[in-house]
Structure formats: C-alpha cells, structure tokens
C-alpha cells in the first residue's frame, strides 16, 4: 500500500470530483484543485471568506464554496478558471447550500429555514420554496437526479413536496402522516420515498413517487424510536436502526419486517468471527533513546497493532449512556450497505468501539470488529465488498470477507485519521486528519509537491 | 364396711335376708373379716355367688347325707381328718369314740372350714369386685381411647386442611409477588421512557426557544438596520445547460409531460418488479412440478393406481401451463403437491413401521436368515461332498483295477508291456531325432569354424590386397583406365571372395539356427 504526502486542509473539506479525476481541498479561504493521479495542483482559487462548505457539481465542471458567516456562495469553473460567480444572500443569511443534480442550480437555505432559494446558473430565474423544514435530512434528490423531495412544515403539520428538477415544477404536494418528520430518503430505484418520524415516535412511512402512501411501519411505541435509516443499493431492503439497539430490515414487496438484527453484549453466534484489535508496543532499548531518534523516527511512539480472532462467546465492551441527557448515546446511529448488496455494517452507540458486519444473504451476523478506540468513520468501497474504518488514531483498518488488516499511516509526525472516504473507482482511500489529508492506495503517487 | 361393729353387720345380714345362721366364738378380727364379706346392696352378682357358694339350702343336706351314713362314720371321719390335714387346718383330728363324735372338735373343725370358706368367699368377692372395677376401667379406657382417636383423626384432618390452605396462600403470595415485581419493572420502564421523552422534549423546546430568540434578535436588528443588503447574484456569464438543450417555458403541456414521465417511471419500476416476481414464481412452480413428478415416481412403483393419477396430473400440467397466473391453477398445483406429499409421508411412515417391525424381528429374523443361508451352504457342501466321493470312488476303482489284477497277470503284463513298449518306441524315436540333430549340429559347427577360419584368411588376404592396391594407386596416380582396371579387379576378386565366404557363413549360421529351433 502506498501513501502519499500530506496536504493541508481545513474544516474537513476535501472532495473528489464525481468523475474521479480531480481532488479539491479547502485551506481556509483558498480552494486547491489537484489532479488525482499525479496530485499536481491544477487550479487555485481564492474565496472571500473561510470556506464552510464545498461541493462539486455533478458534471465535475464547477465547484461551489459556501461561506455561511458572510452569507456568500462562490462558484468556480474548472474549464474557465477566470469565470466567476458570487451569490449573496444578503441580510437573510445562509445556513446551507447545495447543488441540484443537473449541476446548474444552487439551492440555498436561508437562516431560520425561512425559505430555499433556487439560483440558476443558466438563466436569470430565481425560485423560492417556502416553509422548508429544519430537520436531520429535509431535502433529498433521486439517484437519477430527476426529482427532489423537500420536507415542509406549515401550521404544525408536516408536508412533503416533490419537485421536478428540470424546471422546478411542483409535481406533488401531500401531507405526511408523521408527528415530527425527521428525515426522508429516496430509494435507489427512485420510486419510493422513505419518510421517518423523530425519535419520540417510531414510525417510518413509505410513499410512492406520486404521493400515495404505500405502507407504514412501527415496531413499538413510547420508547425512543428511529435513529438511522439506509436503503440497500438494489432497493430490496430498507434497514432501520433504532434506539433499542436493533436494526430491522423491511422488504420492498410487502414492506414488512423480514428480520431484526440484535446487538447483544455477549456474542454466542458460532458462525460469526470476532476480530479484536491488539496493540503491541515495540521494545525500546536504552541506547536508542537519542534526540534524533525521538524527533525523526516516530515509529518509536507509534504502536503496531494487529487483529486477533477471539473465541466465542465473546464480550463486547458496553458504555452505559447517561439516562438524563437528550439524544442518548445508545442505539444504531450508523448503517451502511456494501455496494454489492451483500453486507451491512452497523454501529451501536453504546458499544462505540465495535463495528458489526452482517451477511445479507444469510441474514445473520458475519463479523464483529472490536477496536481499541471508538470507531469514528466507516465507508464501503464503491466497487468491491471492502470496508475501511478509522478510530482517530494513526491507523486505517480494512475489512473484507477474507479477513481484516490494520495499516499504520507512515507519515512524519502523527496523522490521526478522523475520517476517510473512497475514490469512486475504489482504488484509493482519502484519509483526513484534523488539518491534513493523505491518500493511500495501490496506485498513488508518493512524491513531494511544492 | 369391714371395720364396722358387729351388730351393724348382724343387722345387715338380717336385712339382706341371707340364710346365714351360725354363732361365733372367735375374736373380732375374724368378725371384721367376716363382715367384709357382706356386701353392699349394689353388688347383686356377688350376692348371688355368695348365695350359691355359702348358702346351704335345705336340699344340700341330702348331699351330705349321701357322703356319710351310719355305716361309714369312721371312714368319713378318717377321710375328713385327711382332708383337714391336707387343708392345713389346725383343728384337732376327730376321734371316733365308739361311734360318738364329740361335737366340740367337729364344731371347731366346722368353724375352721367355715372360716376358710369365708376367707375364700371374701377373696372371691374381692377378686370379683376387682374384676368389675377392671372391667369398668377397661371400658372407660376404651371409650376414652375411641374418643381420643376420633379427636386425633379430627385434628389431623383439620391440620391437613390448614396445611393445604397455607400452601395455597403461599402460592398466592408468590404469584402476587411476581405480579408486583413485573408491575414494578413495568413502572420503572415506563418511568425511564417518560424521563427520556421528557428530556427529549426539554431539549427540543430549548432548541426552539433559542431559535426563537435568535429570530427575535435578527428581527430587531433588521428593524434597526437601515441598509438592507439585497440578495443578488453576480455571474460573469451564464452557463449553458448540462444537457446542452434550451430551457423550456412552463406550460400546462410541460406539466402534463412531467406527470407522464413520473407515471412512466413508476410503471417501469412496477413492470421490472413484476417481471422478476413472475420469473421467481415460474421457477418455483417448475421446482414444484419436478417435486411432484418425483413424488409420483417414488409412489408409483408401489401403487399402480398412482399411474393413472399421474396421467391426470400431466393433464393438469397442460392446463396449468395455459393458465399460468390463474388462481385456480395455482391452487390446483399446490393442492396436488400437498396430496402427493401426504401420500409420500404416509408411505414413508409405513416403510418406517415396517423397518421397525423388521428391526424388532431381526433377532429372530437374523437366525432365520442365517439358518437359510446355512441350509444353502449345507446343501452345496453336501453336493460337493457327493461329487468328491463319487470321484474318489471312481479313482479308487480305477486304482483297484490297476493294482488289483493278480488273477490276470498275463494281460496285465501284456498291458504293461504295451504301455512300456509304446513308451520305448517313443523314446527311441526321440533319441534318434536327437542324435541326428546333434550330428547335424556338429557338422554345422565344423563347417562354421572352417568357414570362419577361411574367412579370416581371406580377410587377411583382402587387407593385403587393398593395401597393395592403395599403394599402387598412390604411386601411379595416372588417368589411364587400363592400369586402373587390373588394380581394381584384384581387390574386386578379393572382395568377391570375401563376400562369398561371408554369405556362406551367414547361411551356415541360419541353418544352425533353424536346426536348433526345429
């Protein structure tokens, strides 16, 4: 595995273009665009304020930089570096900004969620959408980019509006049967919209594209409900993670639960493999402790680690959450399906150091990864059934059905991996620390850059 | 009663009307002892007995008279003396004075006997009273025993009843405890739910309040702020659409088109889903059909009637394939599968029972089997034995014939001679052949050696010739043909000779080989 040089970034803003050719990073108010393979700087742009949010357009031709404090959005073009575009929201303020799927419209959500302004880069047309709902996930685009679903709240009731992204025509507007809508998500086949309530009520509703209610599912009452939702890439399954530490899988034909995955503190399932990360400190001889060694060679302080297979029954470390706090750290907070639909990775918040991998063909537990620190981020390879995760230390961990491995990031100084993501081809990983990024992969150029 | 004064006794005796009529001259001790014999009016029984023992009815006199007559007075006296002695009374022995008995010793004796009798009566009376008392005591004890037993039984029953009641109450207590525990747990759970919900609500309320205050501040700020920054976009030039087409006006046609597109998308999704489901369905149906056929096949060898059923089923199949999605066809298929499965199951059960029967009969069955096998074996062996015996017998016979022919010596000798002659002739022939071959071989070998020697000589000559020729050739080296020819002929002749001899040798070798082989 090759590791590249580290580059600076701020605010964890580092994105690969959708076509995979370029890597854009923001360093304070500068936008740096590099060629992904050679890591040479291709373009350099300067914004008016430190950038809070950066996004590539879908055709990889434009980059959007949003500065929320000043209420500004600047758009840069890769084809014509001297082309510029600045959107000023004025006194109304800016809370979020995103591209539309066609890459020619920008949707700005104003402060206090007063309205969503749709700016067009092609025409002078400006559209306004009133009463957008401020929730966990109030806006979602279909995978083919044709429709947009927006959650609205008028007079203490939730509504859903479906827009045609072509011309922002309001296709459907219907009332949602939720008490307090927390999020919505389109299925990957673009025909079903999953809408879920906030944690005070366990309810997930499934609406068809034309606004008909297909089904409603509620596992239990009164206790805290849904924490996370994920569609499988084939749209066959809908995984619902809740505060009762269980994931319930609904099927797309009857929209009924086909199974539920439990996360017990003691694993007794004999088919599952429990990988435990074990750190081993290198032995230091007294004659090696010179200043030179200490400053230059960081391998002295970095610990090697490897995975050991634990015998079943295995105990998973549990951290009891504070019962008096809101949004308690318990329940399934993160769910991710692999690209081939065969695996599901889940994280239970009161077992923060463990990651659970489920086999979707057999609908059973396949592996549990127990790390030495809480898992911060995990992502599936977009092509292969490979999972990359990080726990905030200097290592990156990879799991595949063949096994799992821990790789030390061989960077001078310590590189604490805070988050990571895959390149769209699945051949490289981009690791982000607090202030830097590092690329790793089989074909990453590892030479220095000015 | 015993220690009463005499006159009291006397009066009592009169009252009771007993027929006692005797006078005492002894001391009061005996009087008191006698008075003890007298009993209370309640003791009727003893009175009767006393009556019977102590009363001297007038008739008893006749008995006495039987004992003593005028004639045997002295004997009677003697007898009485004896009796008295044996009884141990101290009365003086009665002496007979010529037939006159003095009344004093008789009276004393009588008195002593009466005393004895009294004592005995007293003792009897005492025993009888004692016995009565014991009897009544026994009765009393028995009654009380019965009563106590009943009481005990009653208390035991009560006890068991109480135990039972206690047990039930304990059970109730336990169930109530469990109920209480579960209720407590539920209450706790609900309380925790309420608390978490309450904290969530509080959190949300606080968030909303904060937002509200921010909004108010912003509103204030906006009201104060004169300069209103208008929202605007500065763009150097408008970019073309990503798909390269021109933007279209918003018309109702557009709306209809959008609707149409949406429905088309939905329909295509439903169609794909339906197609996949149909495929799955048909695959499953195929599997079911195969299963059905297999089941029929399994059942049909046992049941010939199933064949006709199979035919029916195939007819069904044809119909089914025509109306694939028909509800009836589906039901038909599933019903027929179920039927076949039930038959198969019953068949399997029967087989199982049979197998189990066979298994339990196996111990007997084993023996039967082995017996059969044994019998077969035995049969075979017997047959073999028979054959062997016959063979041996035949051999024996032949041998006997061979050996035992002393009566026919000539023929035997002749036969023997014949046999040996034959052999002799054969051997002679062979010997002749062998000697002939040997001679031939010797001859051949001689020839071969001669030929080899000759060959060696000729070879040597040839070599010499060759050497000479070469020498001449080398020395002359002329293009003349005539000179060459004689030089050539010589070695040629030598070679000819050599080749001939070689061929000779080869022929010889071949001949030898053939004779050896022949």
PDB file of N, CA and C in Angstrom, chain A residues 151-236:
ATOM      1  N   UNK A 151     -39.056  18.414   2.670  1.00  0.00           N
ATOM      2  CA  UNK A 151     -39.991  18.363   3.795  1.00  0.00           C
ATOM      3  C   UNK A 151     -40.373  19.781   4.182  1.00  0.00           C
ATOM      4  N   UNK A 152     -41.640  19.994   4.404  1.00  0.00           N
ATOM      5  CA  UNK A 152     -42.132  21.322   4.794  1.00  0.00           C
ATOM      6  C   UNK A 152     -42.968  21.208   6.049  1.00  0.00           C
ATOM      7  N   UNK A 153     -43.055  22.288   6.737  1.00  0.00           N
ATOM      8  CA  UNK A 153     -43.921  22.298   7.928  1.00  0.00           C
ATOM      9  C   UNK A 153     -44.760  23.569   7.911  1.00  0.00           C
ATOM     10  N   UNK A 154     -46.049  23.380   7.819  1.00  0.00           N
ATOM     11  CA  UNK A 154     -46.966  24.517   7.866  1.00  0.00           C
ATOM     12  C   UNK A 154     -48.005  24.227   8.933  1.00  0.00           C
ATOM     13  N   UNK A 155     -48.229  25.188   9.763  1.00  0.00           N
ATOM     14  CA  UNK A 155     -49.289  25.085  10.783  1.00  0.00           C
ATOM     15  C   UNK A 155     -49.210  23.780  11.564  1.00  0.00           C
ATOM     16  N   UNK A 156     -48.054  23.515  12.081  1.00  0.00           N
ATOM     17  CA  UNK A 156     -47.818  22.334  12.930  1.00  0.00           C
ATOM     18  C   UNK A 156     -48.110  21.013  12.240  1.00  0.00           C
ATOM     19  N   UNK A 157     -48.047  20.990  10.901  1.00  0.00           N
ATOM     20  CA  UNK A 157     -48.224  19.723  10.185  1.00  0.00           C
ATOM     21  C   UNK A 157     -47.079  19.568   9.189  1.00  0.00           C
ATOM     22  N   UNK A 158     -46.712  18.333   8.961  1.00  0.00           N
ATOM     23  CA  UNK A 158     -45.635  18.041   8.027  1.00  0.00           C
ATOM     24  C   UNK A 158     -46.195  17.821   6.631  1.00  0.00           C
ATOM     25  N   UNK A 159     -45.506  18.393   5.658  1.00  0.00           N
ATOM     26  CA  UNK A 159     -45.875  18.161   4.263  1.00  0.00           C
ATOM     27  C   UNK A 159     -44.637  17.757   3.493  1.00  0.00           C
ATOM     28  N   UNK A 160     -44.869  17.097   2.385  1.00  0.00           N
ATOM     29  CA  UNK A 160     -43.753  16.726   1.508  1.00  0.00           C
ATOM     30  C   UNK A 160     -44.063  17.256   0.118  1.00  0.00           C
ATOM     31  N   UNK A 161     -43.074  17.932  -0.448  1.00  0.00           N
ATOM     32  CA  UNK A 161     -43.230  18.421  -1.814  1.00  0.00           C
ATOM     33  C   UNK A 161     -42.246  17.702  -2.711  1.00  0.00           C
ATOM     34  N   UNK A 162     -42.733  17.254  -3.851  1.00  0.00           N
ATOM     35  CA  UNK A 162     -41.867  16.608  -4.836  1.00  0.00           C
ATOM     36  C   UNK A 162     -41.748  17.536  -6.028  1.00  0.00           C
ATOM     37  N   UNK A 163     -40.509  17.913  -6.349  1.00  0.00           N
ATOM     38  CA  UNK A 163     -40.259  18.834  -7.451  1.00  0.00           C
ATOM     39  C   UNK A 163     -39.577  18.096  -8.588  1.00  0.00           C
ATOM     40  N   UNK A 164     -39.847  18.553  -9.783  1.00  0.00           N
ATOM     41  CA  UNK A 164     -39.114  18.071 -10.949  1.00  0.00           C
ATOM     42  C   UNK A 164     -37.905  18.967 -11.089  1.00  0.00           C
ATOM     43  N   UNK A 165     -36.724  18.353 -11.035  1.00  0.00           N
ATOM     44  CA  UNK A 165     -35.510  19.178 -11.011  1.00  0.00           C
ATOM     45  C   UNK A 165     -35.251  19.898 -12.321  1.00  0.00           C
ATOM     46  N   UNK A 166     -35.874  19.440 -13.362  1.00  0.00           N
ATOM     47  CA  UNK A 166     -35.703  20.080 -14.670  1.00  0.00           C
ATOM     48  C   UNK A 166     -36.059  21.551 -14.639  1.00  0.00           C
ATOM     49  N   UNK A 167     -37.243  21.822 -14.187  1.00  0.00           N
ATOM     50  CA  UNK A 167     -37.686  23.201 -14.184  1.00  0.00           C
ATOM     51  C   UNK A 167     -38.314  23.604 -12.857  1.00  0.00           C
ATOM     52  N   UNK A 168     -38.041  22.833 -11.850  1.00  0.00           N
ATOM     53  CA  UNK A 168     -38.549  23.137 -10.500  1.00  0.00           C
ATOM     54  C   UNK A 168     -40.057  23.272 -10.449  1.00  0.00           C
ATOM     55  N   UNK A 169     -40.651  22.414 -11.197  1.00  0.00           N
ATOM     56  CA  UNK A 169     -42.105  22.358 -11.192  1.00  0.00           C
ATOM     57  C   UNK A 169     -42.550  21.483 -10.037  1.00  0.00           C
ATOM     58  N   UNK A 170     -43.536  21.971  -9.293  1.00  0.00           N
ATOM     59  CA  UNK A 170     -44.029  21.207  -8.148  1.00  0.00           C
ATOM     60  C   UNK A 170     -44.920  20.082  -8.640  1.00  0.00           C
ATOM     61  N   UNK A 171     -44.411  18.864  -8.506  1.00  0.00           N
ATOM     62  CA  UNK A 171     -45.144  17.723  -9.033  1.00  0.00           C
ATOM     63  C   UNK A 171     -46.239  17.266  -8.069  1.00  0.00           C
ATOM     64  N   UNK A 172     -45.834  17.103  -6.822  1.00  0.00           N
ATOM     65  CA  UNK A 172     -46.809  16.634  -5.833  1.00  0.00           C
ATOM     66  C   UNK A 172     -46.573  17.358  -4.518  1.00  0.00           C
ATOM     67  N   UNK A 173     -47.652  17.570  -3.837  1.00  0.00           N
ATOM     68  CA  UNK A 173     -47.558  18.153  -2.501  1.00  0.00           C
ATOM     69  C   UNK A 173     -48.564  17.455  -1.634  1.00  0.00           C
ATOM     70  N   UNK A 174     -48.119  16.745  -0.637  1.00  0.00           N
ATOM     71  CA  UNK A 174     -49.057  15.967   0.162  1.00  0.00           C
ATOM     72  C   UNK A 174     -48.653  16.022   1.629  1.00  0.00           C
ATOM     73  N   UNK A 175     -49.634  15.765   2.444  1.00  0.00           N
ATOM     74  CA  UNK A 175     -49.379  15.787   3.879  1.00  0.00           C
ATOM     75  C   UNK A 175     -48.728  14.479   4.301  1.00  0.00           C
ATOM     76  N   UNK A 176     -47.782  14.591   5.185  1.00  0.00           N
ATOM     77  CA  UNK A 176     -47.111  13.390   5.681  1.00  0.00           C
ATOM     78  C   UNK A 176     -47.766  12.980   6.992  1.00  0.00           C
ATOM     79  N   UNK A 177     -47.865  11.674   7.216  1.00  0.00           N
ATOM     80  CA  UNK A 177     -48.524  11.212   8.437  1.00  0.00           C
ATOM     81  C   UNK A 177     -47.602  11.148   9.634  1.00  0.00           C
ATOM     82  N   UNK A 178     -46.561  11.889   9.608  1.00  0.00           N
ATOM     83  CA  UNK A 178     -45.628  11.885  10.737  1.00  0.00           C
ATOM     84  C   UNK A 178     -46.017  12.954  11.730  1.00  0.00           C
ATOM     85  N   UNK A 179     -45.572  12.735  12.990  1.00  0.00           N
ATOM     86  CA  UNK A 179     -45.804  13.757  14.004  1.00  0.00           C
ATOM     87  C   UNK A 179     -44.811  14.893  13.844  1.00  0.00           C
ATOM     88  N   UNK A 180     -43.558  14.486  13.659  1.00  0.00           N
ATOM     89  CA  UNK A 180     -42.497  15.469  13.519  1.00  0.00           C
ATOM     90  C   UNK A 180     -41.452  14.839  12.615  1.00  0.00           C
ATOM     91  N   UNK A 181     -41.519  15.141  11.355  1.00  0.00           N
ATOM     92  CA  UNK A 181     -40.673  14.488  10.361  1.00  0.00           C
ATOM     93  C   UNK A 181     -39.207  14.751  10.656  1.00  0.00           C
ATOM     94  N   UNK A 182     -38.425  13.672  10.683  1.00  0.00           N
ATOM     95  CA  UNK A 182     -37.005  13.844  10.953  1.00  0.00           C
ATOM     96  C   UNK A 182     -36.166  13.707   9.702  1.00  0.00           C
ATOM     97  N   UNK A 183     -36.640  12.914   8.728  1.00  0.00           N
ATOM     98  CA  UNK A 183     -35.822  12.770   7.535  1.00  0.00           C
ATOM     99  C   UNK A 183     -36.575  12.071   6.439  1.00  0.00           C
ATOM    100  N   UNK A 184     -36.067  12.198   5.221  1.00  0.00           N
ATOM    101  CA  UNK A 184     -36.633  11.469   4.095  1.00  0.00           C
ATOM    102  C   UNK A 184     -35.504  11.052   3.163  1.00  0.00           C
ATOM    103  N   UNK A 185     -35.741   9.951   2.492  1.00  0.00           N
ATOM    104  CA  UNK A 185     -34.715   9.435   1.581  1.00  0.00           C
ATOM    105  C   UNK A 185     -35.375   8.654   0.459  1.00  0.00           C
ATOM    106  N   UNK A 186     -34.930   8.941  -0.757  1.00  0.00           N
ATOM    107  CA  UNK A 186     -35.426   8.198  -1.910  1.00  0.00           C
ATOM    108  C   UNK A 186     -34.784   6.817  -1.969  1.00  0.00           C
ATOM    109  N   UNK A 187     -35.496   5.845  -2.509  1.00  0.00           N
ATOM    110  CA  UNK A 187     -34.882   4.549  -2.744  1.00  0.00           C
ATOM    111  C   UNK A 187     -33.980   4.669  -3.974  1.00  0.00           C
ATOM    112  N   UNK A 188     -32.961   3.828  -4.089  1.00  0.00           N
ATOM    113  CA  UNK A 188     -32.057   3.947  -5.233  1.00  0.00           C
ATOM    114  C   UNK A 188     -32.738   3.759  -6.586  1.00  0.00           C
ATOM    115  N   UNK A 189     -33.887   3.098  -6.619  1.00  0.00           N
ATOM    116  CA  UNK A 189     -34.584   2.970  -7.896  1.00  0.00           C
ATOM    117  C   UNK A 189     -35.557   4.110  -8.136  1.00  0.00           C
ATOM    118  N   UNK A 190     -35.490   5.115  -7.294  1.00  0.00           N
ATOM    119  CA  UNK A 190     -36.188   6.392  -7.485  1.00  0.00           C
ATOM    120  C   UNK A 190     -37.702   6.315  -7.431  1.00  0.00           C
ATOM    121  N   UNK A 191     -38.262   5.230  -6.963  1.00  0.00           N
ATOM    122  CA  UNK A 191     -39.722   5.142  -6.997  1.00  0.00           C
ATOM    123  C   UNK A 191     -40.384   5.210  -5.636  1.00  0.00           C
ATOM    124  N   UNK A 192     -39.614   5.053  -4.594  1.00  0.00           N
ATOM    125  CA  UNK A 192     -40.216   5.033  -3.255  1.00  0.00           C
ATOM    126  C   UNK A 192     -39.478   6.029  -2.382  1.00  0.00           C
ATOM    127  N   UNK A 193     -40.250   6.767  -1.588  1.00  0.00           N
ATOM    128  CA  UNK A 193     -39.662   7.732  -0.667  1.00  0.00           C
ATOM    129  C   UNK A 193     -39.909   7.247   0.754  1.00  0.00           C
ATOM    130  N   UNK A 194     -38.829   7.046   1.505  1.00  0.00           N
ATOM    131  CA  UNK A 194     -38.964   6.643   2.910  1.00  0.00           C
ATOM    132  C   UNK A 194     -38.948   7.895   3.763  1.00  0.00           C
ATOM    133  N   UNK A 195     -39.944   8.012   4.631  1.00  0.00           N
ATOM    134  CA  UNK A 195     -40.072   9.187   5.498  1.00  0.00           C
ATOM    135  C   UNK A 195     -40.158   8.693   6.928  1.00  0.00           C
ATOM    136  N   UNK A 196     -39.330   9.225   7.811  1.00  0.00           N
ATOM    137  CA  UNK A 196     -39.402   8.736   9.173  1.00  0.00           C
ATOM    138  C   UNK A 196     -39.589   9.861  10.165  1.00  0.00           C
ATOM    139  N   UNK A 197     -40.168   9.489  11.288  1.00  0.00           N
ATOM    140  CA  UNK A 197     -40.503  10.425  12.338  1.00  0.00           C
ATOM    141  C   UNK A 197     -39.305  10.630  13.246  1.00  0.00           C
ATOM    142  N   UNK A 198     -39.403  11.618  14.130  1.00  0.00           N
ATOM    143  CA  UNK A 198     -38.255  11.807  15.007  1.00  0.00           C
ATOM    144  C   UNK A 198     -38.289  10.800  16.133  1.00  0.00           C
ATOM    145  N   UNK A 199     -37.286  10.825  16.986  1.00  0.00           N
ATOM    146  CA  UNK A 199     -37.072   9.698  17.899  1.00  0.00           C
ATOM    147  C   UNK A 199     -38.172   9.530  18.932  1.00  0.00           C
ATOM    148  N   UNK A 200     -39.045  10.499  19.088  1.00  0.00           N
ATOM    149  CA  UNK A 200     -40.090  10.319  20.097  1.00  0.00           C
ATOM    150  C   UNK A 200     -41.176   9.358  19.647  1.00  0.00           C
ATOM    151  N   UNK A 201     -41.217   9.071  18.380  1.00  0.00           N
ATOM    152  CA  UNK A 201     -42.197   8.113  17.878  1.00  0.00           C
ATOM    153  C   UNK A 201     -41.564   7.254  16.796  1.00  0.00           C
ATOM    154  N   UNK A 202     -41.711   5.951  16.961  1.00  0.00           N
ATOM    155  CA  UNK A 202     -41.140   5.039  15.963  1.00  0.00           C
ATOM    156  C   UNK A 202     -42.144   4.907  14.834  1.00  0.00           C
ATOM    157  N   UNK A 203     -41.864   5.594  13.726  1.00  0.00           N
ATOM    158  CA  UNK A 203     -42.746   5.438  12.580  1.00  0.00           C
ATOM    159  C   UNK A 203     -41.954   5.693  11.321  1.00  0.00           C
ATOM    160  N   UNK A 204     -42.068   4.773  10.379  1.00  0.00           N
ATOM    161  CA  UNK A 204     -41.457   5.015   9.075  1.00  0.00           C
ATOM    162  C   UNK A 204     -42.538   4.791   8.034  1.00  0.00           C
ATOM    163  N   UNK A 205     -42.661   5.773   7.135  1.00  0.00           N
ATOM    164  CA  UNK A 205     -43.709   5.735   6.114  1.00  0.00           C
ATOM    165  C   UNK A 205     -43.065   5.581   4.750  1.00  0.00           C
ATOM    166  N   UNK A 206     -43.759   4.869   3.888  1.00  0.00           N
ATOM    167  CA  UNK A 206     -43.225   4.688   2.536  1.00  0.00           C
ATOM    168  C   UNK A 206     -44.221   5.246   1.550  1.00  0.00           C
ATOM    169  N   UNK A 207     -43.776   6.248   0.822  1.00  0.00           N
ATOM    170  CA  UNK A 207     -44.633   6.901  -0.162  1.00  0.00           C
ATOM    171  C   UNK A 207     -44.143   6.561  -1.562  1.00  0.00           C
ATOM    172  N   UNK A 208     -45.071   6.393  -2.435  1.00  0.00           N
ATOM    173  CA  UNK A 208     -44.717   6.173  -3.835  1.00  0.00           C
ATOM    174  C   UNK A 208     -44.344   7.507  -4.471  1.00  0.00           C
ATOM    175  N   UNK A 209     -43.780   7.471  -5.626  1.00  0.00           N
ATOM    176  CA  UNK A 209     -43.345   8.687  -6.318  1.00  0.00           C
ATOM    177  C   UNK A 209     -44.500   9.658  -6.539  1.00  0.00           C
ATOM    178  N   UNK A 210     -45.688   9.117  -6.741  1.00  0.00           N
ATOM    179  CA  UNK A 210     -46.825  10.002  -6.989  1.00  0.00           C
ATOM    180  C   UNK A 210     -47.574  10.359  -5.719  1.00  0.00           C
ATOM    181  N   UNK A 211     -46.952  10.157  -4.578  1.00  0.00           N
ATOM    182  CA  UNK A 211     -47.536  10.676  -3.361  1.00  0.00           C
ATOM    183  C   UNK A 211     -48.475   9.749  -2.625  1.00  0.00           C
ATOM    184  N   UNK A 212     -48.678   8.523  -3.106  1.00  0.00           N
ATOM    185  CA  UNK A 212     -49.561   7.601  -2.398  1.00  0.00           C
ATOM    186  C   UNK A 212     -48.796   6.950  -1.257  1.00  0.00           C
ATOM    187  N   UNK A 213     -49.504   6.758  -0.148  1.00  0.00           N
ATOM    188  CA  UNK A 213     -48.872   6.071   0.963  1.00  0.00           C
ATOM    189  C   UNK A 213     -48.906   4.570   0.687  1.00  0.00           C
ATOM    190  N   UNK A 214     -47.726   3.975   0.565  1.00  0.00           N
ATOM    191  CA  UNK A 214     -47.671   2.531   0.273  1.00  0.00           C
ATOM    192  C   UNK A 214     -47.784   1.723   1.550  1.00  0.00           C
ATOM    193  N   UNK A 215     -47.055   2.160   2.564  1.00  0.00           N
ATOM    194  CA  UNK A 215     -47.070   1.370   3.796  1.00  0.00           C
ATOM    195  C   UNK A 215     -46.538   2.207   4.941  1.00  0.00           C
ATOM    196  N   UNK A 216     -46.866   1.748   6.138  1.00  0.00           N
ATOM    197  CA  UNK A 216     -46.367   2.417   7.336  1.00  0.00           C
ATOM    198  C   UNK A 216     -45.870   1.336   8.279  1.00  0.00           C
ATOM    199  N   UNK A 217     -44.766   1.535   8.938  1.00  0.00           N
ATOM    200  CA  UNK A 217     -44.224   0.515   9.846  1.00  0.00           C
ATOM    201  C   UNK A 217     -43.848   1.146  11.170  1.00  0.00           C
ATOM    202  N   UNK A 218     -44.277   0.500  12.239  1.00  0.00           N
ATOM    203  CA  UNK A 218     -43.906   0.981  13.565  1.00  0.00           C
ATOM    204  C   UNK A 218     -43.594  -0.227  14.427  1.00  0.00           C
ATOM    205  N   UNK A 219     -42.408  -0.320  14.959  1.00  0.00           N
ATOM    206  CA  UNK A 219     -42.012  -1.507  15.710  1.00  0.00           C
ATOM    207  C   UNK A 219     -42.549  -1.496  17.132  1.00  0.00           C
ATOM    208  N   UNK A 220     -42.536  -0.355  17.766  1.00  0.00           N
ATOM    209  CA  UNK A 220     -43.012  -0.283  19.144  1.00  0.00           C
ATOM    210  C   UNK A 220     -43.402   1.141  19.453  1.00  0.00           C
ATOM    211  N   UNK A 221     -44.054   1.302  20.612  1.00  0.00           N
ATOM    212  CA  UNK A 221     -44.486   2.646  20.997  1.00  0.00           C
ATOM    213  C   UNK A 221     -43.685   3.129  22.186  1.00  0.00           C
ATOM    214  N   UNK A 222     -43.770   4.352  22.430  1.00  0.00           N
ATOM    215  CA  UNK A 222     -43.308   5.044  23.617  1.00  0.00           C
ATOM    216  C   UNK A 222     -41.804   5.156  23.755  1.00  0.00           C
ATOM    217  N   UNK A 223     -41.068   4.034  23.606  1.00  0.00           N
ATOM    218  CA  UNK A 223     -39.619   4.193  23.771  1.00  0.00           C
ATOM    219  C   UNK A 223     -39.060   4.978  22.591  1.00  0.00           C
ATOM    220  N   UNK A 224     -37.835   5.456  22.760  1.00  0.00           N
ATOM    221  CA  UNK A 224     -37.224   6.234  21.692  1.00  0.00           C
ATOM    222  C   UNK A 224     -37.103   5.388  20.445  1.00  0.00           C
ATOM    223  N   UNK A 225     -37.343   5.990  19.315  1.00  0.00           N
ATOM    224  CA  UNK A 225     -37.527   5.252  18.064  1.00  0.00           C
ATOM    225  C   UNK A 225     -36.354   5.222  17.127  1.00  0.00           C
ATOM    226  N   UNK A 226     -36.582   5.705  15.911  1.00  0.00           N
ATOM    227  CA  UNK A 226     -35.631   5.525  14.818  1.00  0.00           C
ATOM    228  C   UNK A 226     -34.439   6.456  15.000  1.00  0.00           C
ATOM    229  N   UNK A 227     -33.251   5.852  14.793  1.00  0.00           N
ATOM    230  CA  UNK A 227     -32.049   6.682  14.860  1.00  0.00           C
ATOM    231  C   UNK A 227     -31.391   6.831  13.489  1.00  0.00           C
ATOM    232  N   UNK A 228     -31.473   5.771  12.666  1.00  0.00           N
ATOM    233  CA  UNK A 228     -30.825   5.881  11.353  1.00  0.00           C
ATOM    234  C   UNK A 228     -31.556   4.984  10.366  1.00  0.00           C
ATOM    235  N   UNK A 229     -31.463   5.345   9.087  1.00  0.00           N
ATOM    236  CA  UNK A 229     -32.169   4.611   8.029  1.00  0.00           C
ATOM    237  C   UNK A 229     -31.220   4.462   6.846  1.00  0.00           C
ATOM    238  N   UNK A 230     -31.246   3.309   6.197  1.00  0.00           N
ATOM    239  CA  UNK A 230     -30.428   3.158   4.985  1.00  0.00           C
ATOM    240  C   UNK A 230     -31.136   2.240   4.009  1.00  0.00           C
ATOM    241  N   UNK A 231     -31.096   2.607   2.732  1.00  0.00           N
ATOM    242  CA  UNK A 231     -31.613   1.765   1.665  1.00  0.00           C
ATOM    243  C   UNK A 231     -30.489   0.855   1.177  1.00  0.00           C
ATOM    244  N   UNK A 232     -30.868  -0.359   0.758  1.00  0.00           N
ATOM    245  CA  UNK A 232     -29.856  -1.192   0.126  1.00  0.00           C
ATOM    246  C   UNK A 232     -29.722  -0.732  -1.326  1.00  0.00           C
ATOM    247  N   UNK A 233     -28.563  -0.907  -1.946  1.00  0.00           N
ATOM    248  CA  UNK A 233     -28.356  -0.360  -3.292  1.00  0.00           C
ATOM    249  C   UNK A 233     -29.314  -0.925  -4.346  1.00  0.00           C
ATOM    250  N   UNK A 234     -29.858  -2.093  -4.105  1.00  0.00           N
ATOM    251  CA  UNK A 234     -30.792  -2.654  -5.078  1.00  0.00           C
ATOM    252  C   UNK A 234     -32.223  -2.283  -4.767  1.00  0.00           C
ATOM    253  N   UNK A 235     -32.436  -1.501  -3.738  1.00  0.00           N
ATOM    254  CA  UNK A 235     -33.764  -1.096  -3.256  1.00  0.00           C
ATOM    255  C   UNK A 235     -34.570  -2.251  -2.703  1.00  0.00           C
ATOM    256  N   UNK A 236     -33.929  -3.401  -2.497  1.00  0.00           N
ATOM    257  CA  UNK A 236     -34.682  -4.541  -1.976  1.00  0.00           C
ATOM    258  C   UNK A 236     -34.972  -4.401  -0.494  1.00  0.00           C
TER     259      UNK A 236
END
